[in-house]
Every structure is written in structure tokens, then in C-alpha cells.
Short mmCIF file of C-alpha atoms in Angstrom, two decimals:
data_model
loop_
_atom_site.label_atom_id
_atom_site.label_comp_id
_atom_site.label_asym_id
_atom_site.label_seq_id
_atom_site.Cartn_x
_atom_site.Cartn_y
_atom_site.Cartn_z
CA UNK A 1 -18.25 -135.15 5.88
CA UNK A 2 -14.82 -134.70 7.44
CA UNK A 3 -16.13 -133.13 10.65
CA UNK A 4 -19.47 -132.19 12.18
CA UNK A 5 -20.07 -129.98 15.20
CA UNK A 6 -23.25 -131.13 16.93
CA UNK A 7 -25.49 -128.80 18.97
CA UNK A 8 -23.47 -125.61 18.90
CA UNK A 9 -24.64 -122.04 19.45
CA UNK A 10 -24.06 -119.81 16.44
CA UNK A 11 -26.81 -117.25 17.14
CA UNK A 12 -28.29 -116.37 20.53
CA UNK A 13 -31.73 -115.89 18.96
CA UNK A 14 -31.80 -119.28 17.22
CA UNK A 15 -31.81 -122.95 18.31
CA UNK A 16 -28.66 -125.01 18.62
CA UNK A 17 -27.30 -126.05 15.25
CA UNK A 18 -25.08 -128.64 13.59
CA UNK A 19 -22.23 -127.43 11.37
CA UNK A 20 -20.60 -129.73 8.82
CA UNK A 21 -17.15 -129.37 7.26
CA UNK A 22 -15.70 -131.03 4.19
CA UNK A 23 -12.47 -130.33 2.31
CA UNK A 24 -11.77 -127.31 4.48
CA UNK A 25 -15.13 -125.64 3.78
CA UNK A 26 -18.39 -125.27 5.69
CA UNK A 27 -20.82 -127.40 3.71
CA UNK A 28 -24.01 -127.43 5.78
CA UNK A 29 -25.59 -125.63 8.74
CA UNK A 30 -28.85 -127.08 10.07
CA UNK A 31 -30.64 -128.01 13.28
CA UNK A 32 -30.02 -131.64 12.48
CA UNK A 33 -27.54 -132.89 9.90
CA UNK A 34 -28.36 -136.51 9.07
CA UNK A 35 -24.99 -137.23 7.48
CA UNK A 36 -22.14 -138.64 9.51
CA UNK A 37 -18.51 -137.58 9.62
CA UNK A 38 -15.07 -138.97 10.29
CA UNK A 39 -14.90 -136.70 13.35
CA UNK A 40 -17.98 -135.59 15.27
CA UNK A 41 -17.67 -132.97 18.01
CA UNK A 42 -20.39 -132.74 20.65
CA UNK A 43 -20.80 -129.02 21.21
CA UNK A 44 -23.12 -129.36 24.22
CA UNK A 45 -24.50 -125.90 23.56
CA UNK A 46 -21.11 -124.18 23.43
CA UNK A 47 -20.54 -121.24 21.14
CA UNK A 48 -19.00 -121.68 17.68
CA UNK A 49 -17.68 -118.50 16.04
CA UNK A 50 -15.51 -117.60 13.06
CA UNK A 51 -11.80 -117.36 13.79
CA UNK A 52 -10.48 -114.09 15.18
CA UNK A 53 -8.70 -111.80 12.72
CA UNK A 54 -5.71 -109.85 14.05
CA UNK A 55 -5.62 -106.80 11.80
CA UNK A 56 -2.48 -105.00 13.01
CA UNK A 57 0.53 -106.66 14.64
CA UNK A 58 4.32 -106.36 14.67
CA UNK A 59 5.73 -109.87 14.92
CA UNK A 60 9.45 -109.25 14.70
CA UNK A 61 9.46 -106.61 17.48
CA UNK A 62 7.60 -108.74 20.04
CA UNK A 63 9.04 -109.87 23.37
CA UNK A 64 12.11 -107.60 23.46
CA UNK A 65 11.03 -105.44 26.41
CA UNK A 66 13.76 -106.78 28.71
CA UNK A 67 16.55 -105.92 26.28
CA UNK A 68 16.05 -102.16 26.40
CA UNK A 69 13.27 -100.38 28.25
CA UNK A 70 11.25 -97.33 27.30
CA UNK A 71 11.70 -95.40 30.56
CA UNK A 72 9.54 -92.40 29.69
CA UNK A 73 6.68 -94.36 28.18
CA UNK A 74 6.55 -91.92 25.25
CA UNK A 75 6.20 -92.61 21.54
CA UNK A 76 9.41 -90.70 20.85
CA UNK A 77 11.45 -92.97 23.13
CA UNK A 78 9.68 -96.08 21.86
CA UNK A 79 10.76 -95.27 18.30
CA UNK A 80 14.32 -94.47 19.45
CA UNK A 81 14.67 -97.63 21.56
CA UNK A 82 13.38 -99.82 18.76
CA UNK A 83 15.65 -98.19 16.18
CA UNK A 84 18.63 -98.97 18.42
CA UNK A 85 17.58 -102.59 18.90
CA UNK A 86 16.68 -103.50 15.33
CA UNK A 87 20.22 -103.87 13.93
CA UNK A 88 20.96 -106.39 16.70
CA UNK A 89 18.07 -108.71 15.86
CA UNK A 90 19.24 -111.85 14.08
CA UNK A 91 17.19 -114.06 11.81
CA UNK A 92 17.13 -116.85 14.40
CA UNK A 93 16.08 -114.45 17.13
CA UNK A 94 13.26 -112.96 15.04
CA UNK A 95 12.07 -116.39 13.95
CA UNK A 96 11.98 -117.71 17.52
CA UNK A 97 10.10 -114.74 18.99
CA UNK A 98 7.70 -114.47 16.06
CA UNK A 99 6.90 -118.17 16.28
CA UNK A 100 6.13 -117.76 19.98
CA UNK A 101 3.63 -115.04 19.12
CA UNK A 102 2.06 -117.03 16.28
CA UNK A 103 1.63 -119.99 18.61
CA UNK A 104 -0.12 -117.75 21.15
CA UNK A 105 -2.39 -116.33 18.45
CA UNK A 106 -3.44 -119.78 17.28
CA UNK A 107 -4.09 -120.97 20.83
CA UNK A 108 -6.29 -117.91 21.34
CA UNK A 109 -8.38 -118.65 18.25
CA UNK A 110 -6.82 -116.30 15.70
CA UNK A 111 -6.82 -117.69 12.17
CA UNK A 112 -5.59 -114.62 10.24
CA UNK A 113 -3.04 -111.92 11.04
CA UNK A 114 -1.78 -108.85 9.19
CA UNK A 115 1.87 -108.41 10.20
CA UNK A 116 3.73 -105.13 9.65
CA UNK A 117 7.33 -106.12 8.90
CA UNK A 118 10.00 -103.43 9.10
CA UNK A 119 13.14 -102.80 7.07
CA UNK A 120 15.56 -99.92 6.62
CA UNK A 121 19.21 -99.34 5.64
CA UNK A 122 20.44 -100.04 9.20
CA UNK A 123 18.87 -103.48 9.61
CA UNK A 124 18.30 -104.46 5.98
CA UNK A 125 15.52 -106.91 5.12
CA UNK A 126 16.14 -109.40 7.95
CA UNK A 127 12.77 -108.92 9.63
CA UNK A 128 10.78 -108.86 6.41
CA UNK A 129 12.53 -111.97 5.10
CA UNK A 130 11.75 -113.95 8.25
CA UNK A 131 8.10 -112.92 8.32
CA UNK A 132 7.75 -113.84 4.65
CA UNK A 133 9.25 -117.25 5.46
CA UNK A 134 6.87 -117.72 8.38
CA UNK A 135 3.95 -116.91 6.07
CA UNK A 136 4.85 -119.97 4.01
CA UNK A 137 5.85 -122.21 6.94
CA UNK A 138 2.57 -121.76 8.78
CA UNK A 139 0.18 -121.20 5.88
CA UNK A 140 -1.88 -124.27 6.91
CA UNK A 141 -2.10 -123.05 10.51
CA UNK A 142 -2.64 -119.30 10.28
CA UNK A 143 -2.83 -116.95 7.29
CA UNK A 144 -0.29 -114.12 7.47
CA UNK A 145 -0.61 -110.98 5.36
CA UNK A 146 2.77 -109.23 5.26
CA UNK A 147 2.87 -105.43 5.19
CA UNK A 148 6.01 -103.70 3.88
CA UNK A 149 6.40 -101.20 6.72
CA UNK A 150 8.94 -98.29 6.70
CA UNK A 151 8.96 -97.44 10.44
CA UNK A 152 11.82 -94.95 10.08
CA UNK A 153 10.26 -93.17 7.11
CA UNK A 154 10.82 -93.31 3.36
CA UNK A 155 11.90 -89.87 2.16
CA UNK A 156 14.35 -89.04 4.95
CA UNK A 157 16.44 -92.20 4.55
CA UNK A 158 18.68 -92.70 1.49
CA UNK A 159 17.72 -95.79 -0.44
CA UNK A 160 14.34 -96.36 1.21
CA UNK A 161 12.32 -95.77 -1.95
CA UNK A 162 14.25 -98.55 -3.65
CA UNK A 163 13.86 -100.76 -0.57
CA UNK A 164 10.08 -100.28 -0.65
CA UNK A 165 10.04 -101.43 -4.28
CA UNK A 166 12.28 -104.38 -3.43
CA UNK A 167 10.00 -105.35 -0.54
CA UNK A 168 7.10 -105.64 -2.96
CA UNK A 169 9.25 -107.64 -5.39
CA UNK A 170 10.13 -109.99 -2.52
CA UNK A 171 6.45 -110.76 -2.04
CA UNK A 172 4.94 -108.35 0.49
CA UNK A 173 1.13 -108.44 0.38
CA UNK A 174 0.37 -104.86 1.44
CA UNK A 175 2.09 -101.47 1.12
CA UNK A 176 2.58 -99.85 4.52
CA UNK A 177 3.39 -96.31 5.54
CA UNK A 178 3.86 -93.92 8.43
CA UNK A 179 3.32 -90.35 7.17
CA UNK A 180 3.82 -88.65 10.55
CA UNK A 181 7.37 -89.98 10.84
CA UNK A 182 8.77 -88.62 7.58
CA UNK A 183 10.12 -85.42 6.08
CA UNK A 184 6.98 -84.72 4.06
CA UNK A 185 3.82 -86.59 5.11
CA UNK A 186 1.96 -85.80 1.89
CA UNK A 187 4.82 -86.93 -0.35
CA UNK A 188 5.05 -90.07 1.78
CA UNK A 189 1.36 -90.78 1.20
CA UNK A 190 1.69 -90.13 -2.53
CA UNK A 191 4.61 -92.56 -2.77
CA UNK A 192 2.67 -95.27 -0.93
CA UNK A 193 -0.37 -94.90 -3.20
CA UNK A 194 1.74 -94.89 -6.35
CA UNK A 195 3.57 -98.03 -5.23
CA UNK A 196 0.35 -99.80 -4.25
CA UNK A 197 -1.24 -99.04 -7.60
CA UNK A 198 1.88 -100.17 -9.42
CA UNK A 199 1.69 -103.61 -7.75
CA UNK A 200 -2.09 -103.82 -7.33
CA UNK A 201 -1.81 -104.10 -3.55
CA UNK A 202 -3.82 -102.78 -0.63
CA UNK A 203 -2.55 -100.03 1.70
CA UNK A 204 -2.20 -99.98 5.49
CA UNK A 205 -0.94 -96.77 7.15
CA UNK A 206 0.14 -95.92 10.66
CA UNK A 207 -1.88 -92.73 10.70
CA UNK A 208 -2.09 -89.53 12.80
CA UNK A 209 -0.68 -91.06 15.98
CA UNK A 210 -0.66 -87.99 18.25
CA UNK A 211 -2.59 -86.45 21.14
CA UNK A 212 -3.59 -83.35 19.17
CA UNK A 213 -4.96 -82.60 15.72
CA UNK A 214 -2.51 -80.02 14.40
CA UNK A 215 -0.77 -82.16 11.79
CA UNK A 216 -3.45 -84.61 10.65
CA UNK A 217 -3.29 -85.98 7.11
CA UNK A 218 -6.24 -88.41 7.20
CA UNK A 219 -8.36 -86.14 5.01
CA UNK A 220 -5.63 -86.18 2.37
CA UNK A 221 -5.48 -89.99 2.61
CA UNK A 222 -9.25 -90.25 2.15
CA UNK A 223 -9.28 -87.96 -0.87
CA UNK A 224 -6.31 -89.79 -2.37
CA UNK A 225 -8.23 -93.05 -1.84
CA UNK A 226 -11.24 -91.72 -3.72
CA UNK A 227 -9.10 -90.32 -6.54
CA UNK A 228 -7.32 -93.65 -6.95
CA UNK A 229 -10.54 -95.67 -6.85
CA UNK A 230 -9.12 -97.49 -3.82
CA UNK A 231 -12.32 -97.62 -1.77
CA UNK A 232 -12.27 -100.64 0.54
CA UNK A 233 -8.53 -101.17 0.03
CA UNK A 234 -7.07 -98.78 2.62
CA UNK A 235 -6.72 -99.31 6.37
CA UNK A 236 -5.29 -96.97 8.98
CA UNK A 237 -4.01 -97.80 12.44
CA UNK A 238 -4.04 -95.54 15.53
CA UNK A 239 -5.78 -92.40 14.15
CA UNK A 240 -5.74 -91.04 17.71
CA UNK A 241 -5.62 -87.41 16.55
CA UNK A 242 -9.20 -87.71 15.34
CA UNK A 243 -10.36 -87.75 18.96
CA UNK A 244 -8.94 -84.23 19.43
CA UNK A 245 -10.93 -82.72 16.55
CA UNK A 246 -13.91 -80.52 17.37
CA UNK A 247 -17.25 -82.30 16.77
CA UNK A 248 -18.40 -80.64 13.54
CA UNK A 249 -15.11 -81.25 11.74
CA UNK A 250 -14.84 -84.74 13.22
CA UNK A 251 -18.23 -85.60 11.74
CA UNK A 252 -17.14 -84.34 8.32
CA UNK A 253 -13.96 -86.43 8.48
CA UNK A 254 -15.90 -89.53 9.51
CA UNK A 255 -18.29 -89.02 6.59
CA UNK A 256 -15.28 -88.77 4.29
CA UNK A 257 -13.81 -91.98 5.72
CA UNK A 258 -17.13 -93.74 5.13
CA UNK A 259 -17.24 -92.50 1.54
CA UNK A 260 -13.68 -93.70 0.95
CA UNK A 261 -14.50 -97.00 2.73
CA UNK A 262 -11.34 -96.75 4.86
CA UNK A 263 -11.07 -99.21 7.75
CA UNK A 264 -9.79 -97.97 11.11
CA UNK A 265 -7.76 -100.16 13.49
CA UNK A 266 -8.10 -99.06 17.11
CA UNK A 267 -5.01 -100.17 19.05
CA UNK A 268 -5.96 -99.57 22.70
CA UNK A 269 -3.11 -101.41 24.43
CA UNK A 270 -0.49 -99.24 22.75
CA UNK A 271 -2.37 -95.97 22.44
CA UNK A 272 -3.49 -95.84 26.07
CA UNK A 273 0.07 -96.62 27.18
CA UNK A 274 1.86 -94.05 25.02
CA UNK A 275 -0.77 -91.35 24.75
CA UNK A 276 -1.22 -88.16 26.81
CA UNK A 277 2.19 -88.42 28.45
CA UNK A 278 2.35 -84.63 28.47
CA UNK A 279 -0.98 -84.13 30.25
CA UNK A 280 -0.54 -82.88 33.82
CA UNK A 281 -4.18 -83.47 34.85
CA UNK A 282 -7.49 -84.71 33.43
CA UNK A 283 -5.39 -87.09 31.33
CA UNK A 284 -6.92 -87.92 27.95
CA UNK A 285 -7.67 -91.43 26.72
CA UNK A 286 -5.98 -90.75 23.37
CA UNK A 287 -7.93 -93.36 21.44
CA UNK A 288 -9.54 -93.02 18.06
CA UNK A 289 -13.26 -92.25 18.59
CA UNK A 290 -14.56 -95.77 18.11
CA UNK A 291 -18.22 -95.08 18.86
CA UNK A 292 -18.39 -92.06 16.56
CA UNK A 293 -16.64 -93.95 13.77
CA UNK A 294 -18.88 -96.99 14.20
CA UNK A 295 -22.06 -94.90 14.31
CA UNK A 296 -20.84 -92.97 11.27
CA UNK A 297 -20.67 -96.13 9.17
CA UNK A 298 -16.89 -96.66 9.26
CA UNK A 299 -15.51 -100.19 9.49
CA UNK A 300 -13.84 -100.23 12.93
CA UNK A 301 -11.57 -103.01 14.20
CA UNK A 302 -9.72 -103.78 17.44
CA UNK A 303 -6.14 -105.00 17.16
CA UNK A 304 -3.06 -105.69 19.28
CA UNK A 305 -0.25 -103.73 17.55
CA UNK A 306 2.68 -104.70 19.81
CA UNK A 307 3.46 -107.28 22.48
CA UNK A 308 5.99 -106.67 25.26
CA UNK A 309 8.28 -104.11 23.72
CA UNK A 310 9.00 -100.38 23.93
CA UNK A 311 5.63 -99.51 22.40
CA UNK A 312 3.53 -101.86 24.56
CA UNK A 313 5.23 -103.45 27.59
CA UNK A 314 2.59 -106.16 28.08
CA UNK A 315 0.21 -108.36 26.08
CA UNK A 316 -0.55 -111.99 25.34
CA UNK A 317 -1.77 -112.08 21.75
CA UNK A 318 -5.33 -112.86 22.89
CA UNK A 319 -7.74 -110.50 21.13
CA UNK A 320 -10.36 -110.99 23.84
CA UNK A 321 -8.01 -109.21 26.23
CA UNK A 322 -7.86 -106.29 23.80
CA UNK A 323 -11.66 -106.29 23.64
CA UNK A 324 -12.00 -106.18 27.41
CA UNK A 325 -9.60 -103.23 27.52
CA UNK A 326 -11.56 -101.43 24.81
CA UNK A 327 -14.96 -101.88 26.45
CA UNK A 328 -14.38 -99.35 29.26
CA UNK A 329 -11.79 -97.25 27.42
CA UNK A 330 -14.02 -96.71 24.38
CA UNK A 331 -17.34 -96.64 26.29
CA UNK A 332 -18.52 -99.89 24.73
CA UNK A 333 -20.02 -101.34 27.91
CA UNK A 334 -23.65 -100.45 27.25
CA UNK A 335 -25.96 -103.32 26.36
CA UNK A 336 -26.30 -102.27 22.73
CA UNK A 337 -22.62 -101.37 22.43
CA UNK A 338 -21.38 -104.73 23.70
CA UNK A 339 -23.04 -106.49 20.79
CA UNK A 340 -20.83 -104.52 18.38
CA UNK A 341 -17.53 -105.55 19.98
CA UNK A 342 -17.15 -109.18 18.84
CA UNK A 343 -17.49 -108.21 15.14
CA UNK A 344 -14.55 -105.82 15.69
CA UNK A 345 -12.44 -108.96 16.19
CA UNK A 346 -13.96 -111.10 13.43
CA UNK A 347 -16.06 -109.81 10.52
CA UNK A 348 -14.85 -106.19 10.61
CA UNK A 349 -11.11 -106.98 10.34
CA UNK A 350 -11.96 -109.70 7.81
CA UNK A 351 -13.48 -106.96 5.65
CA UNK A 352 -10.45 -104.72 6.20
CA UNK A 353 -8.09 -107.50 5.12
CA UNK A 354 -10.20 -108.35 2.08
CA UNK A 355 -10.97 -111.90 3.24
CA UNK A 356 -13.62 -113.26 0.91
CA UNK A 357 -14.28 -116.62 2.60
CA UNK A 358 -14.34 -115.67 6.27
CA UNK A 359 -17.44 -116.15 8.40
CA UNK A 360 -19.75 -118.87 9.62
CA UNK A 361 -21.67 -119.52 6.43
CA UNK A 362 -21.98 -122.34 3.93
CA UNK A 363 -19.22 -122.16 1.33
CA UNK A 364 -16.76 -120.27 3.52
CA UNK A 365 -13.47 -121.59 4.88
CA UNK A 366 -13.89 -123.64 8.05
CA UNK A 367 -11.81 -121.24 10.17
CA UNK A 368 -13.71 -121.74 13.41
CA UNK A 369 -13.37 -121.55 17.18
CA UNK A 370 -15.39 -123.58 19.70
CA UNK A 371 -15.71 -121.51 22.88
CA UNK A 372 -16.38 -122.73 26.42
CA UNK A 373 -19.48 -120.54 26.91
CA UNK A 374 -23.10 -120.87 25.92
CA UNK A 375 -24.07 -117.43 24.60
CA UNK A 376 -22.52 -115.32 21.84
CA UNK A 377 -23.10 -112.26 24.01
CA UNK A 378 -20.89 -113.77 26.73
CA UNK A 379 -17.84 -114.44 24.57
CA UNK A 380 -16.27 -111.03 25.24
CA UNK A 381 -17.22 -111.04 28.94
CA UNK A 382 -16.29 -114.59 29.93
CA UNK A 383 -12.84 -114.83 28.31
CA UNK A 384 -13.77 -118.48 27.70
CA UNK A 385 -11.32 -121.25 26.92
CA UNK A 386 -10.86 -121.96 23.23
CA UNK A 387 -11.91 -125.61 23.26
CA UNK A 388 -10.96 -126.21 19.63
CA UNK A 389 -9.53 -124.08 16.83
CA UNK A 390 -9.91 -125.08 13.18
CA UNK A 391 -7.97 -123.73 10.21
CA UNK A 392 -9.67 -124.66 6.93
CA UNK A 393 -11.26 -127.64 8.68
CA UNK A 394 -8.08 -128.87 10.34
CA UNK A 395 -7.79 -128.87 14.12
CA UNK A 396 -4.79 -126.66 14.97
CA UNK A 397 -5.29 -126.12 18.71
CA UNK A 398 -7.25 -127.59 21.61
CA UNK A 399 -7.81 -126.47 25.18
CA UNK A 400 -7.00 -129.90 26.60
CA UNK A 401 -3.45 -129.76 25.32
CA UNK A 402 -3.20 -126.02 26.14
CA UNK A 403 -1.10 -125.52 23.05
CA UNK A 404 -1.24 -125.57 19.32
CA UNK A 405 -1.44 -129.17 18.21
CA UNK A 406 0.64 -128.57 15.10
CA UNK A 407 3.65 -126.44 16.11
#
């Protein structure tokens, strides 16, 4: 074996186990592994979990909060501020800030990230090009799925349809969209589906990001998913409008989402910050209804979205911080609810991203995190140090060095 973890906790209801790794894969899990390895890690009862999966993040817009502030804290100003900044962002600037974020993700135990990379006629493909380059540069450290994301819309900007096609030709992994920020949301959705089917790619939409439910298009997305046979290949981020829908209709929509097998990314750091800015009293939480979605059989994930910019003026890239924010905000603090939170950072987003070899099981990639705590149920609560992070069996970060060991 290349590496063996000795006496680690992988299930609170089971004894301590040994976990063996060879050629980047998990090859054996047992109470006692008799084989030896080049590297043996004494777990001392600490928790070993699969790597975190960041399902929705904007790399190239991170850490620009000091350059131009969003004074009102509204979504409208966030979009305007970012549109003004984007043409000023150079390749070197984007690469430096994105690398800072990737380093933070790796240190925090994230082994996969889906990055929404923007482009438009004003800024060109600078951001997308850099993120595509980073995907290759750091492929042995963290897997990056690149979403072709038209933040400023597709239909209302001359040349954007051609740019979307070019983005896929350049190697984007996923077709993105933002129906609520375009001239015709339904035509926008149709274009995204047609493009995704043309290239055989998955879809990830910024969807129904509003405090009310007047202009929702999620039902159209779900029906389009079913018509295209795209079940399990569509994710939506935000979906805050769903919380404003009366219960009977909300239940019908959730049943439709389950049938279409659409994954939902809850983005609490951004949505709590930007939402309900017009409420004078009894201010709403403006989050997608996580509990109702979960209980209705929908694959629900927690994700970061933005870090220190006009959309989210804080953040570290640590998904456990997002989880701790979501626990009170989404009413996930009950004993039974807490047990459902960690999968929203690991197995649920892995499903959304179509990761076939993620998870702590024999035959899967050895993307693993050794945590400085002794119970799985305490991982979310303790915010434990990440003692060691493995990417396909290779150590990429350790707590002792307090940094990634490879970049």
C-alpha cells in the first residue's frame, strides 16, 4: 500500500477502522489491515471523511471588495458594481486572486469545486481563460469544473450567443445561465438547454434569485429537464423565490424538482446578505426552503457562491463556516436535522456534480480529510482543524504547516 490510516472514525456507530490507499484509490477498509504501507498515519480515533465538494463558487470575482463597495447591499447594486469592475480585471490579477481562493479551499479540505466563470463583450474571455488554465495547473490538487456563465445575460447583449458557443469550444465543462437577468427568461432557458444538448454537457443555472415569487421560472426549467431527458444533469443555485410560494404550490414544485432530479444549491452567505433589503420589519430570511426540499426528496447542497466582493463582503472558503451559518438560518439545528448537514457538503454536491468516484468506499478516489475531532456528528459543530488533506492519495495540505503543501 502507498498509505494506511490506522484507527480512524468513519462511522459513529461502528468501531475504529483502518483505511488503505494505493495508486490514488481506496483499496481496503477494515478494523485491522495486516498489510503495511510506505506511509502510515496514526488516526488516534480522529474522523476521516470524504473531501468537501464546493458546488457553486465564483473564483475570478473573489477578493475585490475593497476596490468598489456595494453600499446598498442590494442585488441590483452588486450586479452593477461587478459589471463596472470586470473590464479592469487583468489575467495576472484574476490568476493571483483565484489561486488564493483555491489554496484556501484545499487547506479547508475541499477536493472538488464547480467554478462559474464569466465572460461578456465588455471583458471578453479573460476570466474564463484563466479559470480554464487553473483547472489544468491544479488538476492534481483540486478538481475544477468550469461553468460557462453569462452573468449579464445572453439575449440582451449582441454577440453573447456566439460567445456561449465559443466558451464550450474552449473547453467549459458545464453550461451556465441566469434567466432572471435577461430579456426573455424562457428563451434564455431554451438556449441553455439547446447548447447543453449540443455539447453533451450538464446545466447549472442561477435561478429565481428574488424575495418574491412573481416571476419564477423553475417549473419551466423542471419540465424542460424532463422533456430533454436531462434528469440528474441540472443544478440550480439560489432559488430563493421558492420560499415565498404558498405551501400547496411549493409542495407541487418540490415534487416536480424531485421528478426531474434537479439539485438545489443553497447559498446562505450571499442570499442572507442581499435578500429582503426592501423589508421594513419582520425581515425575511430569503433562503431556499432547505428543509422542505430535503424532506421532499430533492438533492440539496450548501455552497459558498462569492467571497469578499459586492455580492458577499466576507467569507473564507471554508465550507464548515457555510454549514454553521445554515444551521440556524435554515432551522437545521435539531438533533435529526444536524445529521443531514454534513452530506450537504460532501455526498450531495458530489451527486450534483456527477462525481462517480467520490466517497469513502473501496474503489473510490482517495480524496479524504482527516479531522481533529472524534465523532462524525461533531464535524460541523467543532470546526476542527483539517489535520491532513488527500487528493487521489496524495497529501496536499496539513494542519502542521497551516498551508497547502503543494502550492
